């Protein structure tokens, strides 16, 4: 099968399209014919070697953790799916070796859920990692509800745009930081936008004079520093970008595969409460260009890679 691979850490130039053997399907896995995948910042961070201290890497690596596709064959201990089922998945394993930028992937059943009926393949592939990051942070860690005013840093990005919609679906008031060009977009999602940068805390206080009850930080650094100035008493804070959040009494979140959470996201999409914004799409052969676009850090929504259309 065709797959994108790399045989050493480095920049996007280490990515190449290769012919590799079809994956074997273990008892607890599902062979998926890939329709689309999506790019997340972690993909190029893994490629650069930044996570080498946390995850064993076996070269050559097929990158990618997000997938949408059609089941070709389930493993012998997988009654949940059958040939022809349309699925999505956050296919992260404990080692880095076989990813989703390929024509086929053997996905552990614990990473999969059914595809939303009303989503395109590229939208479906762009939901798992970003959506689970937002969902697990807001629903499990912060336990957002209708009494909350939530501040979301980088609310127009891939995770942020989904987090904004999930928080709104939970009944919360949402204040989102973004560049001015994305303010109308945030309003369309139900958020009140503020420009990030100098005097951010003052701008947030103008909207929430008594402070915010919860913060989801997707940026780290200066954004997290400003967070300390806008917290209401007993406010909860979570960050997916900066472990320093613990100094504010908050929690650092690293997303994990979870079929129940992914199914909850699928239901939100099918109910029309969450949509996935696609910024750009690339063919499989141009995955390196997709990585470069993600590295720029200014994408509104998600970058998808079409594999079999």
PDB file of C-alpha atoms in Angstrom:
ATOM      1  CA  UNK A   1       0.000   0.000   0.000  1.00  0.00           C
ATOM      2  CA  UNK A   2       0.970   3.662  -0.363  1.00  0.00           C
ATOM      3  CA  UNK A   3       1.928   5.464   2.825  1.00  0.00           C
ATOM      4  CA  UNK A   4       3.795   8.549   3.949  1.00  0.00           C
ATOM      5  CA  UNK A   5       6.913   7.576   5.882  1.00  0.00           C
ATOM      6  CA  UNK A   6      10.024   9.019   7.465  1.00  0.00           C
ATOM      7  CA  UNK A   7      13.190   7.206   8.506  1.00  0.00           C
ATOM      8  CA  UNK A   8      14.785   9.860  10.729  1.00  0.00           C
ATOM      9  CA  UNK A   9      13.710  12.828  12.795  1.00  0.00           C
ATOM     10  CA  UNK A  10      13.703  16.171  11.006  1.00  0.00           C
ATOM     11  CA  UNK A  11      11.738  18.763   9.092  1.00  0.00           C
ATOM     12  CA  UNK A  12       8.945  18.157   6.609  1.00  0.00           C
ATOM     13  CA  UNK A  13      11.545  17.223   4.006  1.00  0.00           C
ATOM     14  CA  UNK A  14      12.030  13.811   5.684  1.00  0.00           C
ATOM     15  CA  UNK A  15       8.489  12.808   4.642  1.00  0.00           C
ATOM     16  CA  UNK A  16       8.164  10.720   1.497  1.00  0.00           C
ATOM     17  CA  UNK A  17       5.519   8.594  -0.170  1.00  0.00           C
ATOM     18  CA  UNK A  18       6.506   4.925  -0.014  1.00  0.00           C
ATOM     19  CA  UNK A  19       5.226   1.452  -0.783  1.00  0.00           C
ATOM     20  CA  UNK A  20       4.908  -0.529   2.438  1.00  0.00           C
ATOM     21  CA  UNK A  21       3.301  -3.872   3.349  1.00  0.00           C
ATOM     22  CA  UNK A  22      -0.365  -3.870   4.301  1.00  0.00           C
ATOM     23  CA  UNK A  23      -0.765  -3.894   8.098  1.00  0.00           C
ATOM     24  CA  UNK A  24      -1.588  -7.119   9.909  1.00  0.00           C
ATOM     25  CA  UNK A  25      -4.788  -7.118  11.936  1.00  0.00           C
ATOM     26  CA  UNK A  26      -4.483  -8.297  15.531  1.00  0.00           C
ATOM     27  CA  UNK A  27      -7.366  -9.812  17.506  1.00  0.00           C
ATOM     28  CA  UNK A  28      -8.346  -6.471  19.051  1.00  0.00           C
ATOM     29  CA  UNK A  29      -7.809  -4.342  15.932  1.00  0.00           C
ATOM     30  CA  UNK A  30      -9.801  -3.299  12.888  1.00  0.00           C
ATOM     31  CA  UNK A  31      -8.389  -2.976   9.373  1.00  0.00           C
ATOM     32  CA  UNK A  32      -9.619   0.353   8.015  1.00  0.00           C
ATOM     33  CA  UNK A  33      -9.414   1.505   4.420  1.00  0.00           C
ATOM     34  CA  UNK A  34      -8.493   5.148   4.907  1.00  0.00           C
ATOM     35  CA  UNK A  35     -10.603   7.811   3.250  1.00  0.00           C
ATOM     36  CA  UNK A  36      -9.036  10.816   4.982  1.00  0.00           C
ATOM     37  CA  UNK A  37      -6.672  11.766   7.770  1.00  0.00           C
ATOM     38  CA  UNK A  38      -5.914  15.085   9.406  1.00  0.00           C
ATOM     39  CA  UNK A  39      -2.849  16.959  10.575  1.00  0.00           C
ATOM     40  CA  UNK A  40      -2.357  17.958  14.198  1.00  0.00           C
ATOM     41  CA  UNK A  41       0.576  19.906  15.681  1.00  0.00           C
ATOM     42  CA  UNK A  42       1.636  16.768  17.546  1.00  0.00           C
ATOM     43  CA  UNK A  43       2.312  15.086  14.180  1.00  0.00           C
ATOM     44  CA  UNK A  44       5.170  17.383  13.275  1.00  0.00           C
ATOM     45  CA  UNK A  45       6.373  17.560  16.883  1.00  0.00           C
ATOM     46  CA  UNK A  46       6.716  13.770  16.888  1.00  0.00           C
ATOM     47  CA  UNK A  47       8.420  13.976  13.469  1.00  0.00           C
ATOM     48  CA  UNK A  48      10.908  16.514  14.874  1.00  0.00           C
ATOM     49  CA  UNK A  49      11.702  14.178  17.791  1.00  0.00           C
ATOM     50  CA  UNK A  50      10.187  16.320  20.537  1.00  0.00           C
ATOM     51  CA  UNK A  51       8.298  13.373  22.064  1.00  0.00           C
ATOM     52  CA  UNK A  52      11.154  10.883  21.796  1.00  0.00           C
ATOM     53  CA  UNK A  53      11.547  10.919  25.568  1.00  0.00           C
ATOM     54  CA  UNK A  54       7.954   9.782  26.052  1.00  0.00           C
ATOM     55  CA  UNK A  55       7.231   7.410  23.171  1.00  0.00           C
ATOM     56  CA  UNK A  56       9.347   4.639  21.652  1.00  0.00           C
ATOM     57  CA  UNK A  57       9.861   5.261  17.934  1.00  0.00           C
ATOM     58  CA  UNK A  58      10.454   2.510  15.375  1.00  0.00           C
ATOM     59  CA  UNK A  59      11.615   3.665  11.940  1.00  0.00           C
ATOM     60  CA  UNK A  60      10.351   3.907   9.301  1.00  0.00           C
ATOM     61  CA  UNK A  61       7.409   5.737  10.833  1.00  0.00           C
ATOM     62  CA  UNK A  62       4.011   6.282   9.233  1.00  0.00           C
ATOM     63  CA  UNK A  63       2.804   9.521  10.868  1.00  0.00           C
ATOM     64  CA  UNK A  64      -0.720  10.543  11.822  1.00  0.00           C
ATOM     65  CA  UNK A  65      -3.211   9.707  14.573  1.00  0.00           C
ATOM     66  CA  UNK A  66      -6.541  10.862  13.054  1.00  0.00           C
ATOM     67  CA  UNK A  67      -8.485   8.741  10.582  1.00  0.00           C
ATOM     68  CA  UNK A  68     -11.827   8.316   8.850  1.00  0.00           C
ATOM     69  CA  UNK A  69     -12.504   5.322   6.663  1.00  0.00           C
ATOM     70  CA  UNK A  70     -14.329   2.083   5.963  1.00  0.00           C
ATOM     71  CA  UNK A  71     -13.852  -1.190   7.824  1.00  0.00           C
ATOM     72  CA  UNK A  72     -12.288  -3.887   5.620  1.00  0.00           C
ATOM     73  CA  UNK A  73     -12.073  -6.540   8.300  1.00  0.00           C
ATOM     74  CA  UNK A  74     -12.433  -6.589  12.084  1.00  0.00           C
ATOM     75  CA  UNK A  75     -10.138  -8.619  14.310  1.00  0.00           C
ATOM     76  CA  UNK A  76     -11.379 -11.958  15.578  1.00  0.00           C
ATOM     77  CA  UNK A  77     -12.306 -10.505  18.997  1.00  0.00           C
ATOM     78  CA  UNK A  78     -14.067  -7.377  17.665  1.00  0.00           C
ATOM     79  CA  UNK A  79     -17.846  -7.782  17.438  1.00  0.00           C
ATOM     80  CA  UNK A  80     -18.418  -4.003  17.517  1.00  0.00           C
ATOM     81  CA  UNK A  81     -17.699  -3.426  13.818  1.00  0.00           C
ATOM     82  CA  UNK A  82     -18.325  -5.250  10.555  1.00  0.00           C
ATOM     83  CA  UNK A  83     -17.013  -4.994   7.006  1.00  0.00           C
ATOM     84  CA  UNK A  84     -18.341  -1.843   5.340  1.00  0.00           C
ATOM     85  CA  UNK A  85     -18.902   0.168   8.532  1.00  0.00           C
ATOM     86  CA  UNK A  86     -17.833   3.800   8.317  1.00  0.00           C
ATOM     87  CA  UNK A  87     -15.625   4.737  11.276  1.00  0.00           C
ATOM     88  CA  UNK A  88     -13.426   7.445  12.718  1.00  0.00           C
ATOM     89  CA  UNK A  89     -10.584   7.105  15.176  1.00  0.00           C
ATOM     90  CA  UNK A  90      -7.866   8.684  17.259  1.00  0.00           C
ATOM     91  CA  UNK A  91      -5.400   5.905  16.507  1.00  0.00           C
ATOM     92  CA  UNK A  92      -2.670   6.560  19.033  1.00  0.00           C
ATOM     93  CA  UNK A  93      -0.745   3.605  20.371  1.00  0.00           C
ATOM     94  CA  UNK A  94       2.007   3.466  22.991  1.00  0.00           C
ATOM     95  CA  UNK A  95       4.708   3.389  20.316  1.00  0.00           C
ATOM     96  CA  UNK A  96       5.232   5.462  17.176  1.00  0.00           C
ATOM     97  CA  UNK A  97       5.335   3.250  14.116  1.00  0.00           C
ATOM     98  CA  UNK A  98       2.159   2.807  12.087  1.00  0.00           C
ATOM     99  CA  UNK A  99       0.012   5.897  11.624  1.00  0.00           C
ATOM    100  CA  UNK A 100      -2.905   7.045   9.516  1.00  0.00           C
ATOM    101  CA  UNK A 101      -1.297   8.773   6.524  1.00  0.00           C
ATOM    102  CA  UNK A 102      -1.648   5.562   4.540  1.00  0.00           C
ATOM    103  CA  UNK A 103      -4.131   3.687   2.403  1.00  0.00           C
ATOM    104  CA  UNK A 104      -4.877   1.278   5.257  1.00  0.00           C
ATOM    105  CA  UNK A 105      -4.430   1.266   9.017  1.00  0.00           C
ATOM    106  CA  UNK A 106      -4.884  -1.438  11.647  1.00  0.00           C
ATOM    107  CA  UNK A 107      -6.638   0.496  14.398  1.00  0.00           C
ATOM    108  CA  UNK A 108      -7.140  -0.818  17.948  1.00  0.00           C
ATOM    109  CA  UNK A 109     -10.879  -1.090  18.534  1.00  0.00           C
ATOM    110  CA  UNK A 110     -10.567   1.114  21.648  1.00  0.00           C
ATOM    111  CA  UNK A 111      -9.645   4.034  19.377  1.00  0.00           C
ATOM    112  CA  UNK A 112     -12.677   3.885  17.068  1.00  0.00           C
ATOM    113  CA  UNK A 113     -16.281   5.067  16.845  1.00  0.00           C
ATOM    114  CA  UNK A 114     -18.795   5.265  14.039  1.00  0.00           C
ATOM    115  CA  UNK A 115     -18.504   8.150  11.579  1.00  0.00           C
ATOM    116  CA  UNK A 116     -21.000  11.038  11.907  1.00  0.00           C
ATOM    117  CA  UNK A 117     -23.638  10.580   9.212  1.00  0.00           C
ATOM    118  CA  UNK A 118     -23.714  14.287   8.345  1.00  0.00           C
ATOM    119  CA  UNK A 119     -19.931  14.855   8.091  1.00  0.00           C
ATOM    120  CA  UNK A 120     -17.710  14.701   5.020  1.00  0.00           C
ATOM    121  CA  UNK A 121     -14.734  12.379   5.134  1.00  0.00           C
ATOM    122  CA  UNK A 122     -12.332  15.261   5.754  1.00  0.00           C
ATOM    123  CA  UNK A 123     -14.550  16.654   8.523  1.00  0.00           C
ATOM    124  CA  UNK A 124     -14.877  13.218  10.096  1.00  0.00           C
ATOM    125  CA  UNK A 125     -11.109  12.649  10.009  1.00  0.00           C
ATOM    126  CA  UNK A 126     -10.512  16.035  11.613  1.00  0.00           C
ATOM    127  CA  UNK A 127     -12.757  15.394  14.609  1.00  0.00           C
ATOM    128  CA  UNK A 128     -11.060  12.732  16.783  1.00  0.00           C
ATOM    129  CA  UNK A 129      -7.858  14.168  18.286  1.00  0.00           C
ATOM    130  CA  UNK A 130      -8.931  17.810  18.403  1.00  0.00           C
ATOM    131  CA  UNK A 131     -12.467  16.969  19.454  1.00  0.00           C
ATOM    132  CA  UNK A 132     -11.383  14.563  22.179  1.00  0.00           C
ATOM    133  CA  UNK A 133      -8.856  17.096  23.484  1.00  0.00           C
ATOM    134  CA  UNK A 134     -11.592  19.695  23.795  1.00  0.00           C
ATOM    135  CA  UNK A 135     -14.229  17.283  25.130  1.00  0.00           C
ATOM    136  CA  UNK A 136     -12.071  15.620  27.766  1.00  0.00           C
ATOM    137  CA  UNK A 137     -10.721  18.981  28.961  1.00  0.00           C
ATOM    138  CA  UNK A 138     -14.136  20.631  29.232  1.00  0.00           C
ATOM    139  CA  UNK A 139     -16.402  17.750  30.261  1.00  0.00           C
ATOM    140  CA  UNK A 140     -14.123  15.595  32.431  1.00  0.00           C
ATOM    141  CA  UNK A 141     -11.427  17.926  33.756  1.00  0.00           C
ATOM    142  CA  UNK A 142     -13.264  21.265  34.037  1.00  0.00           C
ATOM    143  CA  UNK A 143     -16.784  19.807  34.336  1.00  0.00           C
ATOM    144  CA  UNK A 144     -18.333  22.733  32.497  1.00  0.00           C
ATOM    145  CA  UNK A 145     -22.019  23.520  33.019  1.00  0.00           C
ATOM    146  CA  UNK A 146     -24.595  26.234  32.351  1.00  0.00           C
ATOM    147  CA  UNK A 147     -23.415  28.289  35.347  1.00  0.00           C
ATOM    148  CA  UNK A 148     -19.918  28.777  33.930  1.00  0.00           C
ATOM    149  CA  UNK A 149     -18.207  31.604  32.120  1.00  0.00           C
ATOM    150  CA  UNK A 150     -15.386  29.894  30.245  1.00  0.00           C
ATOM    151  CA  UNK A 151     -12.318  31.578  28.790  1.00  0.00           C
ATOM    152  CA  UNK A 152     -10.794  29.620  25.883  1.00  0.00           C
ATOM    153  CA  UNK A 153      -7.365  30.680  24.646  1.00  0.00           C
ATOM    154  CA  UNK A 154      -6.899  30.256  20.848  1.00  0.00           C
ATOM    155  CA  UNK A 155     -10.608  29.668  20.382  1.00  0.00           C
ATOM    156  CA  UNK A 156     -10.544  29.788  16.565  1.00  0.00           C
ATOM    157  CA  UNK A 157      -7.978  27.027  16.050  1.00  0.00           C
ATOM    158  CA  UNK A 158      -8.565  23.339  15.443  1.00  0.00           C
ATOM    159  CA  UNK A 159      -9.082  22.409  19.095  1.00  0.00           C
ATOM    160  CA  UNK A 160     -10.372  25.832  20.106  1.00  0.00           C
ATOM    161  CA  UNK A 161     -13.207  25.990  17.598  1.00  0.00           C
ATOM    162  CA  UNK A 162     -14.456  22.584  18.728  1.00  0.00           C
ATOM    163  CA  UNK A 163     -14.007  23.493  22.390  1.00  0.00           C
ATOM    164  CA  UNK A 164     -16.037  26.661  21.875  1.00  0.00           C
ATOM    165  CA  UNK A 165     -18.933  24.713  20.392  1.00  0.00           C
ATOM    166  CA  UNK A 166     -18.790  22.007  23.064  1.00  0.00           C
ATOM    167  CA  UNK A 167     -18.814  24.607  25.854  1.00  0.00           C
ATOM    168  CA  UNK A 168     -21.777  26.375  24.242  1.00  0.00           C
ATOM    169  CA  UNK A 169     -23.545  23.018  23.941  1.00  0.00           C
ATOM    170  CA  UNK A 170     -22.990  22.565  27.694  1.00  0.00           C
ATOM    171  CA  UNK A 171     -24.833  25.845  28.254  1.00  0.00           C
ATOM    172  CA  UNK A 172     -21.785  27.868  29.279  1.00  0.00           C
ATOM    173  CA  UNK A 173     -20.985  31.457  28.386  1.00  0.00           C
ATOM    174  CA  UNK A 174     -17.797  31.456  26.299  1.00  0.00           C
ATOM    175  CA  UNK A 175     -15.163  34.151  25.931  1.00  0.00           C
ATOM    176  CA  UNK A 176     -12.597  33.248  23.283  1.00  0.00           C
ATOM    177  CA  UNK A 177      -9.251  34.776  22.407  1.00  0.00           C
ATOM    178  CA  UNK A 178      -8.390  35.145  18.719  1.00  0.00           C
ATOM    179  CA  UNK A 179      -6.982  37.573  16.189  1.00  0.00           C
ATOM    180  CA  UNK A 180      -9.454  40.202  15.029  1.00  0.00           C
ATOM    181  CA  UNK A 181      -9.860  38.521  11.635  1.00  0.00           C
ATOM    182  CA  UNK A 182     -11.463  35.558  13.438  1.00  0.00           C
ATOM    183  CA  UNK A 183     -13.815  37.508  15.700  1.00  0.00           C
ATOM    184  CA  UNK A 184     -16.851  37.151  13.448  1.00  0.00           C
ATOM    185  CA  UNK A 185     -16.139  33.452  13.162  1.00  0.00           C
ATOM    186  CA  UNK A 186     -16.127  33.084  16.950  1.00  0.00           C
ATOM    187  CA  UNK A 187     -19.382  35.013  17.198  1.00  0.00           C
ATOM    188  CA  UNK A 188     -20.901  32.560  14.712  1.00  0.00           C
ATOM    189  CA  UNK A 189     -19.935  29.751  17.108  1.00  0.00           C
ATOM    190  CA  UNK A 190     -21.614  31.469  20.025  1.00  0.00           C
ATOM    191  CA  UNK A 191     -18.556  32.993  21.713  1.00  0.00           C
ATOM    192  CA  UNK A 192     -17.649  36.537  22.737  1.00  0.00           C
ATOM    193  CA  UNK A 193     -14.269  37.276  21.112  1.00  0.00           C
ATOM    194  CA  UNK A 194     -11.335  39.175  22.596  1.00  0.00           C
ATOM    195  CA  UNK A 195      -8.006  39.937  20.962  1.00  0.00           C
ATOM    196  CA  UNK A 196      -5.042  38.186  22.507  1.00  0.00           C
ATOM    197  CA  UNK A 197      -1.795  39.961  23.285  1.00  0.00           C
ATOM    198  CA  UNK A 198      -0.949  42.868  25.596  1.00  0.00           C
ATOM    199  CA  UNK A 199      -3.657  43.872  28.104  1.00  0.00           C
ATOM    200  CA  UNK A 200      -5.593  40.662  27.488  1.00  0.00           C
ATOM    201  CA  UNK A 201      -6.591  40.413  31.129  1.00  0.00           C
ATOM    202  CA  UNK A 202      -8.061  43.907  31.040  1.00  0.00           C
ATOM    203  CA  UNK A 203     -10.153  43.078  27.970  1.00  0.00           C
ATOM    204  CA  UNK A 204     -11.445  39.896  29.568  1.00  0.00           C
ATOM    205  CA  UNK A 205     -12.320  41.779  32.755  1.00  0.00           C
ATOM    206  CA  UNK A 206     -14.391  44.214  30.712  1.00  0.00           C
ATOM    207  CA  UNK A 207     -16.579  41.281  29.655  1.00  0.00           C
ATOM    208  CA  UNK A 208     -16.458  39.414  32.967  1.00  0.00           C
ATOM    209  CA  UNK A 209     -15.838  41.955  35.768  1.00  0.00           C
ATOM    210  CA  UNK A 210     -16.018  39.328  38.506  1.00  0.00           C
ATOM    211  CA  UNK A 211     -13.741  36.927  36.652  1.00  0.00           C
ATOM    212  CA  UNK A 212     -14.231  33.695  34.746  1.00  0.00           C
ATOM    213  CA  UNK A 213     -15.104  30.429  36.431  1.00  0.00           C
ATOM    214  CA  UNK A 214     -13.117  28.180  34.069  1.00  0.00           C
ATOM    215  CA  UNK A 215     -10.248  28.485  31.616  1.00  0.00           C
ATOM    216  CA  UNK A 216      -9.117  26.162  28.843  1.00  0.00           C
ATOM    217  CA  UNK A 217      -5.627  27.121  27.707  1.00  0.00           C
ATOM    218  CA  UNK A 218      -4.512  25.925  24.281  1.00  0.00           C
ATOM    219  CA  UNK A 219      -1.489  28.241  23.962  1.00  0.00           C
ATOM    220  CA  UNK A 220       0.572  28.360  27.149  1.00  0.00           C
ATOM    221  CA  UNK A 221       3.156  30.972  28.026  1.00  0.00           C
ATOM    222  CA  UNK A 222       1.859  34.541  28.169  1.00  0.00           C
ATOM    223  CA  UNK A 223      -1.739  33.423  27.761  1.00  0.00           C
ATOM    224  CA  UNK A 224      -1.466  31.266  30.848  1.00  0.00           C
ATOM    225  CA  UNK A 225       0.170  34.132  32.748  1.00  0.00           C
ATOM    226  CA  UNK A 226      -2.742  36.420  31.863  1.00  0.00           C
ATOM    227  CA  UNK A 227      -5.146  33.730  33.033  1.00  0.00           C
ATOM    228  CA  UNK A 228      -4.074  34.224  36.646  1.00  0.00           C
ATOM    229  CA  UNK A 229      -5.418  37.798  36.542  1.00  0.00           C
ATOM    230  CA  UNK A 230      -8.965  36.935  35.434  1.00  0.00           C
ATOM    231  CA  UNK A 231      -9.930  33.999  37.648  1.00  0.00           C
ATOM    232  CA  UNK A 232     -12.995  34.150  39.840  1.00  0.00           C
ATOM    233  CA  UNK A 233     -12.771  32.515  43.281  1.00  0.00           C
ATOM    234  CA  UNK A 234     -12.620  28.716  43.014  1.00  0.00           C
ATOM    235  CA  UNK A 235     -12.120  28.907  39.243  1.00  0.00           C
ATOM    236  CA  UNK A 236     -10.895  25.774  37.447  1.00  0.00           C
ATOM    237  CA  UNK A 237      -8.052  25.859  34.926  1.00  0.00           C
ATOM    238  CA  UNK A 238      -6.869  23.274  32.399  1.00  0.00           C
ATOM    239  CA  UNK A 239      -4.100  23.490  29.816  1.00  0.00           C
ATOM    240  CA  UNK A 240      -3.152  21.169  26.978  1.00  0.00           C
ATOM    241  CA  UNK A 241      -0.139  23.311  26.091  1.00  0.00           C
ATOM    242  CA  UNK A 242       1.702  24.233  29.293  1.00  0.00           C
ATOM    243  CA  UNK A 243       2.443  21.942  32.280  1.00  0.00           C
ATOM    244  CA  UNK A 244       3.025  25.143  34.259  1.00  0.00           C
ATOM    245  CA  UNK A 245      -0.738  25.281  34.708  1.00  0.00           C
ATOM    246  CA  UNK A 246      -0.266  23.289  37.916  1.00  0.00           C
ATOM    247  CA  UNK A 247       1.270  26.414  39.479  1.00  0.00           C
ATOM    248  CA  UNK A 248      -2.182  28.004  39.170  1.00  0.00           C
ATOM    249  CA  UNK A 249      -3.760  25.012  40.836  1.00  0.00           C
ATOM    250  CA  UNK A 250      -4.918  23.753  37.455  1.00  0.00           C
ATOM    251  CA  UNK A 251      -4.521  20.490  35.556  1.00  0.00           C
ATOM    252  CA  UNK A 252      -2.439  19.565  32.529  1.00  0.00           C
ATOM    253  CA  UNK A 253      -4.419  17.466  30.033  1.00  0.00           C
ATOM    254  CA  UNK A 254      -3.061  14.973  27.503  1.00  0.00           C
ATOM    255  CA  UNK A 255      -5.790  13.467  25.355  1.00  0.00           C
ATOM    256  CA  UNK A 256      -6.315   9.724  25.186  1.00  0.00           C
ATOM    257  CA  UNK A 257      -8.377   7.466  22.906  1.00  0.00           C
ATOM    258  CA  UNK A 258     -11.834   6.770  24.272  1.00  0.00           C
ATOM    259  CA  UNK A 259     -14.700   5.260  22.296  1.00  0.00           C
ATOM    260  CA  UNK A 260     -17.412   6.617  24.622  1.00  0.00           C
ATOM    261  CA  UNK A 261     -16.094  10.180  24.424  1.00  0.00           C
ATOM    262  CA  UNK A 262     -15.669   9.933  20.661  1.00  0.00           C
ATOM    263  CA  UNK A 263     -19.230   8.644  20.330  1.00  0.00           C
ATOM    264  CA  UNK A 264     -20.464  11.604  22.386  1.00  0.00           C
ATOM    265  CA  UNK A 265     -18.706  13.914  19.920  1.00  0.00           C
ATOM    266  CA  UNK A 266     -20.289  12.105  16.983  1.00  0.00           C
ATOM    267  CA  UNK A 267     -23.706  12.678  18.547  1.00  0.00           C
ATOM    268  CA  UNK A 268     -23.003  16.408  18.983  1.00  0.00           C
ATOM    269  CA  UNK A 269     -22.075  16.611  15.292  1.00  0.00           C
ATOM    270  CA  UNK A 270     -25.201  14.740  14.225  1.00  0.00           C
ATOM    271  CA  UNK A 271     -27.324  17.033  16.422  1.00  0.00           C
ATOM    272  CA  UNK A 272     -25.871  20.058  14.643  1.00  0.00           C
ATOM    273  CA  UNK A 273     -24.272  21.391  17.816  1.00  0.00           C
ATOM    274  CA  UNK A 274     -20.687  20.896  16.592  1.00  0.00           C
ATOM    275  CA  UNK A 275     -19.276  21.373  13.107  1.00  0.00           C
ATOM    276  CA  UNK A 276     -15.695  20.892  11.954  1.00  0.00           C
ATOM    277  CA  UNK A 277     -14.142  23.823  10.088  1.00  0.00           C
ATOM    278  CA  UNK A 278     -11.784  22.667   7.328  1.00  0.00           C
ATOM    279  CA  UNK A 279      -9.095  25.215   6.520  1.00  0.00           C
ATOM    280  CA  UNK A 280      -7.237  23.312   3.791  1.00  0.00           C
ATOM    281  CA  UNK A 281      -7.127  19.867   2.188  1.00  0.00           C
ATOM    282  CA  UNK A 282      -4.182  18.093   0.553  1.00  0.00           C
ATOM    283  CA  UNK A 283      -3.757  14.810  -1.320  1.00  0.00           C
ATOM    284  CA  UNK A 284      -1.729  12.087   0.391  1.00  0.00           C
ATOM    285  CA  UNK A 285       1.307  12.777  -1.786  1.00  0.00           C
ATOM    286  CA  UNK A 286       1.416  16.359  -0.445  1.00  0.00           C
ATOM    287  CA  UNK A 287       1.401  15.494   3.244  1.00  0.00           C
ATOM    288  CA  UNK A 288       4.693  17.360   3.688  1.00  0.00           C
ATOM    289  CA  UNK A 289       2.993  20.566   2.527  1.00  0.00           C
ATOM    290  CA  UNK A 290       0.155  19.884   4.969  1.00  0.00           C
ATOM    291  CA  UNK A 291       2.693  19.555   7.795  1.00  0.00           C
ATOM    292  CA  UNK A 292       4.321  22.840   6.788  1.00  0.00           C
ATOM    293  CA  UNK A 293       0.949  24.586   6.811  1.00  0.00           C
ATOM    294  CA  UNK A 294       0.270  23.290  10.320  1.00  0.00           C
ATOM    295  CA  UNK A 295       3.673  24.459  11.517  1.00  0.00           C
ATOM    296  CA  UNK A 296       2.765  28.062  10.660  1.00  0.00           C
ATOM    297  CA  UNK A 297       0.383  28.021  13.625  1.00  0.00           C
ATOM    298  CA  UNK A 298      -2.243  30.374  12.174  1.00  0.00           C
ATOM    299  CA  UNK A 299      -4.792  27.897  10.838  1.00  0.00           C
ATOM    300  CA  UNK A 300      -8.474  28.484  11.523  1.00  0.00           C
ATOM    301  CA  UNK A 301      -9.991  25.053  11.878  1.00  0.00           C
ATOM    302  CA  UNK A 302      -8.316  21.890  10.646  1.00  0.00           C
ATOM    303  CA  UNK A 303      -6.013  20.669   7.869  1.00  0.00           C
ATOM    304  CA  UNK A 304      -7.119  17.424   6.225  1.00  0.00           C
ATOM    305  CA  UNK A 305      -5.388  14.926   3.937  1.00  0.00           C
ATOM    306  CA  UNK A 306      -7.504  13.036   1.418  1.00  0.00           C
ATOM    307  CA  UNK A 307      -6.344   9.467   0.882  1.00  0.00           C
ATOM    308  CA  UNK A 308      -9.047   7.590  -1.029  1.00  0.00           C
ATOM    309  CA  UNK A 309     -11.786   9.748  -2.514  1.00  0.00           C
TER     310      UNK A 309
END
